[in-house]
PDB file of C-alpha atoms in Angstrom:
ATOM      1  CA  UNK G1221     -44.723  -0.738 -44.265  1.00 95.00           C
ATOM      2  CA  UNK G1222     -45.200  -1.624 -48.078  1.00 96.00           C
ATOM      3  CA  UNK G1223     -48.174  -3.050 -49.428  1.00 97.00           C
ATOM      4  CA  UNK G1224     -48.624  -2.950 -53.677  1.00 96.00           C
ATOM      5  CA  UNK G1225     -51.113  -4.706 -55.872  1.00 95.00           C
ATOM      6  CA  UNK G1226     -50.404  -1.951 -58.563  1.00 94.00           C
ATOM      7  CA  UNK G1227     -49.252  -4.155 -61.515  1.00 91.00           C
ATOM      8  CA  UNK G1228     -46.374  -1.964 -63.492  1.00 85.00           C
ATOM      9  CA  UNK G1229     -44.106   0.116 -61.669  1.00 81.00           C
ATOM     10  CA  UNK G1230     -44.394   3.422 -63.962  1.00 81.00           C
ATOM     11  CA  UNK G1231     -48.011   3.912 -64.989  1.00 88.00           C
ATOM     12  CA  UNK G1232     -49.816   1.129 -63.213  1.00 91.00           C
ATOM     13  CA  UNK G1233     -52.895  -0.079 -64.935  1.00 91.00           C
ATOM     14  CA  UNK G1234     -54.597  -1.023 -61.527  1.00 94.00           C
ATOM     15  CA  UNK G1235     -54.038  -1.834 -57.967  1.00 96.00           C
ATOM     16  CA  UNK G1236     -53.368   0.103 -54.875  1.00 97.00           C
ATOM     17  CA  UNK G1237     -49.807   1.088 -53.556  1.00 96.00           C
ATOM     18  CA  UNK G1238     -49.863   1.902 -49.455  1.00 97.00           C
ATOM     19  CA  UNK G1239     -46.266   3.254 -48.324  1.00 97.00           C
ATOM     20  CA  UNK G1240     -46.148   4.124 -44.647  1.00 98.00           C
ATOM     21  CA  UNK G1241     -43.063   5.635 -42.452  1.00 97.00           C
ATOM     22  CA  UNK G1242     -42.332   5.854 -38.856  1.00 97.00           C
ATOM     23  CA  UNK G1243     -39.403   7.623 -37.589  1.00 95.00           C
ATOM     24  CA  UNK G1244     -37.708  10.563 -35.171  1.00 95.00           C
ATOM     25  CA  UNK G1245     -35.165  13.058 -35.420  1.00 91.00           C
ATOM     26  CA  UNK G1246     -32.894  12.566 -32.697  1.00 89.00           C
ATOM     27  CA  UNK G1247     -30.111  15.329 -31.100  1.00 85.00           C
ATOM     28  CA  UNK G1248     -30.100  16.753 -34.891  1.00 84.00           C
ATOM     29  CA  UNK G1249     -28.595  20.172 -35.016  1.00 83.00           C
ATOM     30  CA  UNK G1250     -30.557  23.207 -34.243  1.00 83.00           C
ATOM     31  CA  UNK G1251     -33.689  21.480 -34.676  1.00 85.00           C
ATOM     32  CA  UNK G1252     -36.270  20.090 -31.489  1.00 83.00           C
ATOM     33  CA  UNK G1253     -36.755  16.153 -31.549  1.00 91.00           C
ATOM     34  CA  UNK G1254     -39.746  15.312 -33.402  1.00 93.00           C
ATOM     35  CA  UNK G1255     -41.473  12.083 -34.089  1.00 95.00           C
ATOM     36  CA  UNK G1256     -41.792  11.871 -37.897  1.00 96.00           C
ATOM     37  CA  UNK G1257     -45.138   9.675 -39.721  1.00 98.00           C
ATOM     38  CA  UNK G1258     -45.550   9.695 -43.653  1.00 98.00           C
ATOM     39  CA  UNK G1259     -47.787   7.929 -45.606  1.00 98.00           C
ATOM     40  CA  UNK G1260     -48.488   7.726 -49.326  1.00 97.00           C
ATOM     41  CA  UNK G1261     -50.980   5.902 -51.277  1.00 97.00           C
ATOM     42  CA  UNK G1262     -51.920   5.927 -54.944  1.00 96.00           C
ATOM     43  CA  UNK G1263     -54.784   4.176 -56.684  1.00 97.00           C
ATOM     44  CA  UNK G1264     -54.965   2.847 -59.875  1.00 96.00           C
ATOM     45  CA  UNK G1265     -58.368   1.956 -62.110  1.00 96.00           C
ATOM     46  CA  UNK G1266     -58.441   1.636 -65.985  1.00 94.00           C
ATOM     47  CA  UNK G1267     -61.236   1.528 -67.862  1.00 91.00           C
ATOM     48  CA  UNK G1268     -60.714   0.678 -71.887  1.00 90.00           C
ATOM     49  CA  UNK G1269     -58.201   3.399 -73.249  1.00 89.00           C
ATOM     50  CA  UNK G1270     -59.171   5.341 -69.939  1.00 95.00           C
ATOM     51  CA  UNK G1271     -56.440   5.178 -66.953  1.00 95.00           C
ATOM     52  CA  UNK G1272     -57.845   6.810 -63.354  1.00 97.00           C
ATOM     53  CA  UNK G1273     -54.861   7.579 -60.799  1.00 96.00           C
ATOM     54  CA  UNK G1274     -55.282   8.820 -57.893  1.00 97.00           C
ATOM     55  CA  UNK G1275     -52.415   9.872 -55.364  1.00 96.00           C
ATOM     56  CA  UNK G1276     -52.473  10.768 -51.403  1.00 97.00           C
ATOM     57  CA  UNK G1277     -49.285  11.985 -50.157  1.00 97.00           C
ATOM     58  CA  UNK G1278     -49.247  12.981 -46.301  1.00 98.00           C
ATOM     59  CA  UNK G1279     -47.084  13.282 -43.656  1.00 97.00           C
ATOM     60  CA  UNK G1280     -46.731  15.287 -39.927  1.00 97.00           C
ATOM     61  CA  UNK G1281     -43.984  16.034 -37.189  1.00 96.00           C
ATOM     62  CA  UNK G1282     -46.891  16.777 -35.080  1.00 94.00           C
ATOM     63  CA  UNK G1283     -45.908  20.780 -35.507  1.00 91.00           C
ATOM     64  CA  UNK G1284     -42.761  20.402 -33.704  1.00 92.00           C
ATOM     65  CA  UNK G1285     -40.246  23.397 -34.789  1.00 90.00           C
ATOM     66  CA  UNK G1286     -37.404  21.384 -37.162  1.00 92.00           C
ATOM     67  CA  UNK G1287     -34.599  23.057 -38.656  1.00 90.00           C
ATOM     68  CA  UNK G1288     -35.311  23.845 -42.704  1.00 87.00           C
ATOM     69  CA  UNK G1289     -32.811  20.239 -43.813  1.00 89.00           C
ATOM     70  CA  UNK G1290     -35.147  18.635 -42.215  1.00 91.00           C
ATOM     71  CA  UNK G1291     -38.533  19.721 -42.979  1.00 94.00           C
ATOM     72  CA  UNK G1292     -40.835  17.940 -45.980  1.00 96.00           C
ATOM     73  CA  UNK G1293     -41.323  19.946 -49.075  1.00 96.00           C
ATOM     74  CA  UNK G1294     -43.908  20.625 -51.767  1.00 96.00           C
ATOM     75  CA  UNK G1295     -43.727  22.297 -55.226  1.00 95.00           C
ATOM     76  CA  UNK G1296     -41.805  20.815 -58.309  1.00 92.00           C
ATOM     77  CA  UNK G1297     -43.178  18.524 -60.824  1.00 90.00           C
ATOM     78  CA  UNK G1298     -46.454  16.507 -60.431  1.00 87.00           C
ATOM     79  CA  UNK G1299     -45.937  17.719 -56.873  1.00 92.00           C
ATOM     80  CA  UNK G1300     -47.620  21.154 -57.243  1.00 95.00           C
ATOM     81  CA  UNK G1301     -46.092  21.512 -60.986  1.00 94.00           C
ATOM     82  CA  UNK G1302     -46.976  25.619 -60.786  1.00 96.00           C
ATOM     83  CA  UNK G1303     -44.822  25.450 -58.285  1.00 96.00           C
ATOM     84  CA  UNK G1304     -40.786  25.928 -57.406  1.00 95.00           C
ATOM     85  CA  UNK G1305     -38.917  22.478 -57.072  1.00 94.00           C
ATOM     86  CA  UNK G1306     -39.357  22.109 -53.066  1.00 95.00           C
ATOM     87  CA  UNK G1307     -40.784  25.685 -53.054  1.00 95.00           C
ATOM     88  CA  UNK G1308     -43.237  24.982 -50.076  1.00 96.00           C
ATOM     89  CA  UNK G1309     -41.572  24.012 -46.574  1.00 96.00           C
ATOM     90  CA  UNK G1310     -42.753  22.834 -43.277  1.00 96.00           C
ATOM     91  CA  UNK G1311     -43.289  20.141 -40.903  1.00 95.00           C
ATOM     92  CA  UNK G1312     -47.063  19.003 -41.753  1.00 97.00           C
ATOM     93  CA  UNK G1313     -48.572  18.396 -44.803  1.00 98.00           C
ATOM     94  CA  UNK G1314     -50.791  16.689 -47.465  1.00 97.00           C
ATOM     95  CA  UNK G1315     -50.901  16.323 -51.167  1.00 98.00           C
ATOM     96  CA  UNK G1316     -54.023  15.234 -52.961  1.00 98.00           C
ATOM     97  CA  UNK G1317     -54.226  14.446 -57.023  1.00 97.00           C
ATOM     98  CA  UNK G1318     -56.691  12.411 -59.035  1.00 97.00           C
ATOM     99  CA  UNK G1319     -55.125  12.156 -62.481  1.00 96.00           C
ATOM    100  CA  UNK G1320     -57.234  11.152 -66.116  1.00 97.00           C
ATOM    101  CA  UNK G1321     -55.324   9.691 -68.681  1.00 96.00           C
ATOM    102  CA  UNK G1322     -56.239   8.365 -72.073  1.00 96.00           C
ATOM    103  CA  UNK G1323     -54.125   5.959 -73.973  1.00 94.00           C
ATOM    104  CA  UNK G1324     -53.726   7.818 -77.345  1.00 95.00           C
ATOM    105  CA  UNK G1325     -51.003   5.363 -79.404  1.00 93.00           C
ATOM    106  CA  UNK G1326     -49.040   2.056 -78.055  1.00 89.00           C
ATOM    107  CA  UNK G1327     -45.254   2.506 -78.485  1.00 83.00           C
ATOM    108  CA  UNK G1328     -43.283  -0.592 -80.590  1.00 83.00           C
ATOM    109  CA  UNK G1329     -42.294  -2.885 -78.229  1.00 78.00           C
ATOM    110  CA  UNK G1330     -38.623  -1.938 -77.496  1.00 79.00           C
ATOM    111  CA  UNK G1331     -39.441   1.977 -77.699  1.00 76.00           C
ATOM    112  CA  UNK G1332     -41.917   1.794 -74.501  1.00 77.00           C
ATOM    113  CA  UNK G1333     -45.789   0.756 -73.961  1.00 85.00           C
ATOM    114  CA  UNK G1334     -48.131   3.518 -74.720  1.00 89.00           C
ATOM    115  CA  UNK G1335     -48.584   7.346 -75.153  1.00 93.00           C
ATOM    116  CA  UNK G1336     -51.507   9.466 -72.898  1.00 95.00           C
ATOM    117  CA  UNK G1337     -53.152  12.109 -72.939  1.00 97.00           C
ATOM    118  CA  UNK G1338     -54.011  13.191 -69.716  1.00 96.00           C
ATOM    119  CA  UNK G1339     -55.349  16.183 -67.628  1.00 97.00           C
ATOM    120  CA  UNK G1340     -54.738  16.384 -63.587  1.00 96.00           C
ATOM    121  CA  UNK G1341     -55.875  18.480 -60.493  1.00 97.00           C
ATOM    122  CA  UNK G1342     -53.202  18.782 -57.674  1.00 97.00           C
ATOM    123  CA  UNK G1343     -53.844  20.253 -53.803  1.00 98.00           C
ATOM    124  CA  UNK G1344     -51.382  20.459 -51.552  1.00 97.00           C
ATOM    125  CA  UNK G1345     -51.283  22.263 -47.968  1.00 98.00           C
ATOM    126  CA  UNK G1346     -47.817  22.587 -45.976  1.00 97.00           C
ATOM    127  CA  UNK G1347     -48.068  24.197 -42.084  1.00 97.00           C
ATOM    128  CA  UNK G1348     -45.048  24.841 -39.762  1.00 95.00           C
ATOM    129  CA  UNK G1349     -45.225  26.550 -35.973  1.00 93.00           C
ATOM    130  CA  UNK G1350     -42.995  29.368 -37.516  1.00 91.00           C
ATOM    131  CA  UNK G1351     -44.850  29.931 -40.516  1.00 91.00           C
ATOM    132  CA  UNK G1352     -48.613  30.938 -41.560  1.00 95.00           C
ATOM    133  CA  UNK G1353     -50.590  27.801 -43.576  1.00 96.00           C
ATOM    134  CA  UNK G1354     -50.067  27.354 -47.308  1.00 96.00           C
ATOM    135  CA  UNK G1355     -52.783  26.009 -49.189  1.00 97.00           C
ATOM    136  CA  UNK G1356     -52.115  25.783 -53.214  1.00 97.00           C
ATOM    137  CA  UNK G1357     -53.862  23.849 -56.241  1.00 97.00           C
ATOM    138  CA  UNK G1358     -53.202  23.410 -59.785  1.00 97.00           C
ATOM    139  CA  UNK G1359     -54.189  22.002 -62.911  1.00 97.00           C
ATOM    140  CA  UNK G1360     -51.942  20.633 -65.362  1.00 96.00           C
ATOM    141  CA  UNK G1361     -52.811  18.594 -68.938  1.00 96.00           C
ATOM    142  CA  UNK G1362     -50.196  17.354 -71.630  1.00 95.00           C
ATOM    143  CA  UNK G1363     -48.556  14.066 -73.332  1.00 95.00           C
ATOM    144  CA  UNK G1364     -47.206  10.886 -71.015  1.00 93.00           C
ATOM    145  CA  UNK G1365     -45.315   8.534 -72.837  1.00 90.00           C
ATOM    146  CA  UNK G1366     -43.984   5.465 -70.923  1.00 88.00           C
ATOM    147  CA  UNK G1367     -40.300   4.599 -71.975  1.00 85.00           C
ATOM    148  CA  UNK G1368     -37.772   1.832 -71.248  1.00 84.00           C
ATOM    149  CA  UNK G1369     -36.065   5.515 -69.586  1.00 83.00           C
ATOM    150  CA  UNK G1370     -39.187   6.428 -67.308  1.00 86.00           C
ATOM    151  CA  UNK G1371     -42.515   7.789 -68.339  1.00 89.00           C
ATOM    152  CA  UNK G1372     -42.107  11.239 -69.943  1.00 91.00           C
ATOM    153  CA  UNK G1373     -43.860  14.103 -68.903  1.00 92.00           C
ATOM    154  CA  UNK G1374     -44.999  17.176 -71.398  1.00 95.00           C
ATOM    155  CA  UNK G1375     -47.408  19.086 -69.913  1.00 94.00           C
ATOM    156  CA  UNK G1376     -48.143  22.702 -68.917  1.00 97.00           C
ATOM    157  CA  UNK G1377     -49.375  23.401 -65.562  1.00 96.00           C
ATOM    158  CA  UNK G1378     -51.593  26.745 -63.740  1.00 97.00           C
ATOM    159  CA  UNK G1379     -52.119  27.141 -60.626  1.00 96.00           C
ATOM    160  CA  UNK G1380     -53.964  30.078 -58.169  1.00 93.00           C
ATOM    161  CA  UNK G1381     -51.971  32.719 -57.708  1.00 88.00           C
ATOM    162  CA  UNK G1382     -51.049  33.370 -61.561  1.00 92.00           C
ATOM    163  CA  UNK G1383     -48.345  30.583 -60.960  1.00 95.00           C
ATOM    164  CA  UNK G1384     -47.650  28.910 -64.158  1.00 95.00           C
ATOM    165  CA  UNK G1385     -44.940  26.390 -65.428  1.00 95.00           C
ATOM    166  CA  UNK G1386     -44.236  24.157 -68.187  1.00 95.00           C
ATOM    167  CA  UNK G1387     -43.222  20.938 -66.573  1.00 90.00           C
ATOM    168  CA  UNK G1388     -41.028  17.930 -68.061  1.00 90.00           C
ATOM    169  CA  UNK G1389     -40.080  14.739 -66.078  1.00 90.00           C
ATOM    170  CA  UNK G1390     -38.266  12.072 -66.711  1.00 89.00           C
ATOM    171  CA  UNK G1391     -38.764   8.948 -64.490  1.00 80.00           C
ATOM    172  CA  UNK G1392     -41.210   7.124 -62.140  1.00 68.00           C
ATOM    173  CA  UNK G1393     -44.761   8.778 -62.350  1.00 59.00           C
ATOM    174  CA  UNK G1394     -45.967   8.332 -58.974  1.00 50.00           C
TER     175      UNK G1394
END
């Protein structure tokens, strides 16, 4: 299910985006059958040069015991950016970030829209059967500059647990 109001695809100016997934791992190799539900929304809410985003990310195998291919993953950028790429795994989770962005300079028109600067919070928390719960949170602040390649991401992010990492993207924001 798909419903979007959000009017630009990279860094929407307002509008809600719903995204919602029903599925099941069937006979997949060493791994139980598991029913599989994900949902992700994001919010969008500007207010003169100001830009408010917020992003819920969730999703469950109600706890069944999947094999490691199979299981969702957290950590990576704007995804728990202290984090390792895919550094958190397990079979129920949610991801939580409210994002504040501040349009700084508007880009010539064949170079891209605008330039932000912008500070975030990110929470995440990942549980498997096999596994104890992992709760993390970060902050991260830098430059976001949308492009005709993607929006680019500068921006250095800490998190609890002296995890630290300078994060650059290059792509679709949320």
């Amino acid at each position: 299910f798909d419903f979007d109001t959000q009017d630009r695809a990279l860094v929407p100016q307002f509008g809600v985006h719903l995204a919602a997934q029903a599925g099941y791992l069937f006979h997949t190799v060493q791994s139980a059958n598991a029913p599989q539900f994900t949902i992700q929304a994001s919010v969008a809410h500007r207010v003169d040069k100001n830009l408010l985003l917020l992003s819920l990310d969730s999703g469950t195998m109600l706890h069944r015991n999947v094999a490691q291919p199979f299981r969702f993953t957290l950590g990576g950028p704007l995804r728990l950016s202290a984090s390792a790429i895919d550094e958190y795994r397990g079979t129920d989770y949610f991801f939580l970030s409210p994002l504040f962005l501040r349009r700084i300079a508007n880009l010539p028109a064949p170079l891209g829209q605008s330039i932000y600067a912008g500070v975030g919070y990110e929470a995440g928390q990942m549980r498997a059967p096999d596994a104890s719960t992992i709760t993390r949170q970060d902050v991260f602040f830098g430059i976001f500059a949308e492009t005709p390649l993607g929006v680019i991401t500068l921006a250095p992010a800490f998190g609890d647990n002296g995890y630290r990492k300078f994060t650059f993207t290059l792509g679709k924001f949320f």
